[in-house]
PDB file of C-alpha atoms in Angstrom:
ATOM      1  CA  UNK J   1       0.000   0.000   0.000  1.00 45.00           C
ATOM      2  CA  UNK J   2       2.074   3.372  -1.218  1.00 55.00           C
ATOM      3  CA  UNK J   3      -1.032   5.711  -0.397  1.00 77.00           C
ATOM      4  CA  UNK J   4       0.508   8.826   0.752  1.00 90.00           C
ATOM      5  CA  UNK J   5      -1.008  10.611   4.191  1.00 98.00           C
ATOM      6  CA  UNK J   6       0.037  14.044   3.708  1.00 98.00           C
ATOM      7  CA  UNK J   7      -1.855  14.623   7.565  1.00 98.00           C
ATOM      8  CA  UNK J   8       0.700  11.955   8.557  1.00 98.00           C
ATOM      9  CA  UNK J   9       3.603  13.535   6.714  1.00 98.00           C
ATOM     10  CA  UNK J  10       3.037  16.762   8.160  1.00 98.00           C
ATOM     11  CA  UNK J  11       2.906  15.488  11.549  1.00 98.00           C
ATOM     12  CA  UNK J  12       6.133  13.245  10.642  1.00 97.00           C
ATOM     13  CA  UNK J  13       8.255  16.551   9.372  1.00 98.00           C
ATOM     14  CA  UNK J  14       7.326  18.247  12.601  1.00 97.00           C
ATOM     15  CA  UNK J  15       8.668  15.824  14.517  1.00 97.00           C
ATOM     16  CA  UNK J  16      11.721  16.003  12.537  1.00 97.00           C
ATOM     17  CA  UNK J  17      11.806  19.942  13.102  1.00 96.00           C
ATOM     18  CA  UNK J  18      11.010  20.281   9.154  1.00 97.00           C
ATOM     19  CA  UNK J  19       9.842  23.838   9.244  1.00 97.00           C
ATOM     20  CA  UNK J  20       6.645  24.306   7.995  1.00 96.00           C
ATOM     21  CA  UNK J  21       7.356  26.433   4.846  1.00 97.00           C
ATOM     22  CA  UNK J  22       8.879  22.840   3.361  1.00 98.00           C
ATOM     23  CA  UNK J  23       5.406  21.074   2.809  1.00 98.00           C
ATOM     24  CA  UNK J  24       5.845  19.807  -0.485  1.00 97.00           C
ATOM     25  CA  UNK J  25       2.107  19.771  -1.931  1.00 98.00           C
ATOM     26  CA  UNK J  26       1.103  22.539  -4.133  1.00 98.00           C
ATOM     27  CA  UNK J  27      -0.394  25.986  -2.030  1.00 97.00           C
ATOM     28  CA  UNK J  28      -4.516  25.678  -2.031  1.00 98.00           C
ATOM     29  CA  UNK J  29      -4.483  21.872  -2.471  1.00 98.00           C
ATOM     30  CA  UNK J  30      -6.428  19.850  -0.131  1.00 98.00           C
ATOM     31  CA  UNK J  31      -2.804  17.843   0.376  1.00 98.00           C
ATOM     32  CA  UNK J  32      -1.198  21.161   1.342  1.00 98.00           C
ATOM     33  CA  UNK J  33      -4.062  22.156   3.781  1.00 98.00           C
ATOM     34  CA  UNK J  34      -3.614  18.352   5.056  1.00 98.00           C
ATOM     35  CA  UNK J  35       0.052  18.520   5.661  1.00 98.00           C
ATOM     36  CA  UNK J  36      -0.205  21.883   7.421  1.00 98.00           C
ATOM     37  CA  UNK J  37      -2.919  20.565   9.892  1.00 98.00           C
ATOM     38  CA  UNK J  38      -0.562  17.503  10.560  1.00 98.00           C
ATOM     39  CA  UNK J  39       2.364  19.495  11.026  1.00 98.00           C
ATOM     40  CA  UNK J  40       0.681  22.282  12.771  1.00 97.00           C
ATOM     41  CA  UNK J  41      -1.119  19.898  15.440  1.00 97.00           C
ATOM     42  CA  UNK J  42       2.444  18.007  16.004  1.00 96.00           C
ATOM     43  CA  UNK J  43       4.604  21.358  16.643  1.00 94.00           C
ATOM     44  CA  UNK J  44       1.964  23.213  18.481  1.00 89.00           C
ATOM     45  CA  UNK J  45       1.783  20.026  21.069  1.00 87.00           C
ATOM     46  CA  UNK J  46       5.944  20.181  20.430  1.00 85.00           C
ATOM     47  CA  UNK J  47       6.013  23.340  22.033  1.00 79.00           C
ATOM     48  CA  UNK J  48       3.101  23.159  24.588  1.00 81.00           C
ATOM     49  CA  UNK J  49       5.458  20.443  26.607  1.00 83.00           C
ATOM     50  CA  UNK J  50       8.642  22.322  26.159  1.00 80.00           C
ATOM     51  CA  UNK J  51       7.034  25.444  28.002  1.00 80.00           C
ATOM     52  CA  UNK J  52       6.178  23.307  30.346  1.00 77.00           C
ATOM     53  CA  UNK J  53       9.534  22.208  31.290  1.00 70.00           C
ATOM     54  CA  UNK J  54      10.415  25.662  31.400  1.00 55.00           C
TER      55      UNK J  54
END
């Protein structure tokens, strides 16, 4: 199975402190919007527990 998950992806670059500006799906596309939520939800929970060690 080689479907792609761009939701995944996203959430797989922020863990890999990919910035956000990479996502490789074209601007407006329902992929791009996808990997943006993924990555957005992963780095904004990212930084929620490093301010917490703080």
């Amino acid at each position: 199975m080689t479907d792609r998950d761009p939701f995944a992806e996203g959430e797989r670059a922020a863990r890999e402190n990919i910035p956000s500006e990479a996502n490789p799906y074209q601007s407006g596309s329902d992929e791009h919007a996808l990997w943006s939520a993924g990555h957005e939800k992963t780095a904004g929970a990212m930084e929620a527990r490093e301010s917490e060690g703080s």
